[in-house]
XYZ file of C-alpha atoms in Angstrom:
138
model
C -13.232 210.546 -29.313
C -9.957 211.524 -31.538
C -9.722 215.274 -31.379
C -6.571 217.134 -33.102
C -6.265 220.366 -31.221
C -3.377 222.015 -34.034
C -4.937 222.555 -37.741
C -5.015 225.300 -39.676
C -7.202 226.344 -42.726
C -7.626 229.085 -45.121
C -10.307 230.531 -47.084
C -10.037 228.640 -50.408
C -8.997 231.699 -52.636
C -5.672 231.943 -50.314
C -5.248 228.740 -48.942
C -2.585 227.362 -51.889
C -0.200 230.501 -51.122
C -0.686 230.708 -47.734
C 0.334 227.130 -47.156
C 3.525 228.264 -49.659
C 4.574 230.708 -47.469
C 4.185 229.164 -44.284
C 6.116 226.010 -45.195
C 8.517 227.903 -46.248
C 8.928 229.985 -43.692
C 8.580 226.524 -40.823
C 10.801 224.961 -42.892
C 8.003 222.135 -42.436
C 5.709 220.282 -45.276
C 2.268 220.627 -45.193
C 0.056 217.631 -45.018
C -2.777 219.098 -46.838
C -3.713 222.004 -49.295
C -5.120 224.097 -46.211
C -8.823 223.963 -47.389
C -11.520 223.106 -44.779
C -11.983 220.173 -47.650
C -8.755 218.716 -47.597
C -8.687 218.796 -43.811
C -12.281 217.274 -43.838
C -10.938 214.243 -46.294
C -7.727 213.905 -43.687
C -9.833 213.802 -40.499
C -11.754 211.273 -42.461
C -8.990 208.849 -43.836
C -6.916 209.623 -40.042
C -10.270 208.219 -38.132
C -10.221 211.807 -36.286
C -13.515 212.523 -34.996
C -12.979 216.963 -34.289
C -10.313 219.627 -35.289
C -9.672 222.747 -33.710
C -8.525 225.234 -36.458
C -6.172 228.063 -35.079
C -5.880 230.862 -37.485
C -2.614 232.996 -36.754
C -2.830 236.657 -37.590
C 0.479 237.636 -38.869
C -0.386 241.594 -39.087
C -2.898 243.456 -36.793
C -4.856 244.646 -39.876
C -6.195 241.063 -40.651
C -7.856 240.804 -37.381
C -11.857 241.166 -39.283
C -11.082 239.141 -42.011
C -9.637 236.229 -40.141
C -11.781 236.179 -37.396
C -15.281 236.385 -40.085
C -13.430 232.884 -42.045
C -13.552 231.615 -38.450
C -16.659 232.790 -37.350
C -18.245 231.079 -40.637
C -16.554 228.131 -39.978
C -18.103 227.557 -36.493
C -21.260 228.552 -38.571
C -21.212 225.824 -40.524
C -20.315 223.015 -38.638
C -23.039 223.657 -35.779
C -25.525 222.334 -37.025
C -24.432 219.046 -38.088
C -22.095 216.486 -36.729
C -19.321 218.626 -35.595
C -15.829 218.054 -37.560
C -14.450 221.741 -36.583
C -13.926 224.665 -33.885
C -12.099 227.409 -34.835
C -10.855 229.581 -32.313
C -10.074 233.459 -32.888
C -7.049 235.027 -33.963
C -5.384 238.275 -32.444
C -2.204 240.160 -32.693
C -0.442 241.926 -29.963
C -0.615 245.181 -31.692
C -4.099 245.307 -32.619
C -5.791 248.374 -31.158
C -8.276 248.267 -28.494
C -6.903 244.276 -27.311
C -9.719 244.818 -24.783
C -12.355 245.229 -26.751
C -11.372 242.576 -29.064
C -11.235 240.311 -26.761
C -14.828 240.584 -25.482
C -15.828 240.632 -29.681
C -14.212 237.389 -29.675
C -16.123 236.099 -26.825
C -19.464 237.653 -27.277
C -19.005 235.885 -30.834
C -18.813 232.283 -29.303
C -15.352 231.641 -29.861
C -14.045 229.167 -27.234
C -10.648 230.269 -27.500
C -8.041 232.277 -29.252
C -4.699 231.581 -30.944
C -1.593 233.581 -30.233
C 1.823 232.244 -31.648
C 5.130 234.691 -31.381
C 6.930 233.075 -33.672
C 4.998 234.094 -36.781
C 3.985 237.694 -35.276
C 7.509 238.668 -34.480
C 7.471 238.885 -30.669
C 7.756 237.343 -27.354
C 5.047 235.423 -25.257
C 6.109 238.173 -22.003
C 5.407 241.119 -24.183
C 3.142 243.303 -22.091
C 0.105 243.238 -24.896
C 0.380 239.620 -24.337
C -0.397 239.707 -20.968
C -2.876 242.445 -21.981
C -4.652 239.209 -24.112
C -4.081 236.722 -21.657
C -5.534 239.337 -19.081
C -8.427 239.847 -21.322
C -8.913 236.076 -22.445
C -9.419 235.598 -18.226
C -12.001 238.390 -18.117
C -13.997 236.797 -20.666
């Protein structure tokens, strides 16, 4: 089994200026358009039998909105032949990291995506370790 563990996707109403801003701000091309289609056709054409999707959340506030696109993606895929697992995302200066964290795991996600490069911090901030902390007590 081929599994790429680093994709991301967006919902399709944002994906074309999301993927904008983020190549511009990487400084890196994107392979694909950032739908869950155009990943689907890539995983096809690369022979890749599973993603894992790992949605970023740049501000605290988009916490729900990312984390219901991800929940409905694990919705859909499992029931059939299972192309993709999206983890959660969370922000170090979300409210309540604690309780967060145990939404994310009572909602099935089997992991969740931190990146402190695109939320303007460093991995030994102490609300990291307050997600890492929580990620180990759920």
């Amino acid at each position: 089994m081929i599994i790429d563990f680093h994709t991301h996707i967006f919902p399709d109403k944002i994906a074309k200026k999301t993927i904008e801003l983020l190549e511009k701000k990487g400084n890196i091309p994107s392979f694909c358009d950032g739908t869950v289609d155009c990943l689907l056709a890539e995983l096809k054409r690369a022979d890749v039998d599973l993603a894992v999707t790992l949605p970023v959340l740049t501000n605290p506030a988009s916490f729900e909105s990312v984390n219901r696109f991800a929940s409905e993606v694990n919705q859909r895929f499992a029931n059939e032949e299972r192309r993709l697992i999206s983890f959660a995302g969370i922000h170090p200066l979300c409210d309540d990291i604690e309780a967060k964290m145990a939404w994310i795991a009572q909602n099935g996600f089997l992991g969740v995506k931190i990146h402190p490069d695109y939320q303007d911090t460093y991995i030994d901030d102490e609300n990291y370790i307050r997600i890492i902390s929580a990620a180990k007590e759920n």
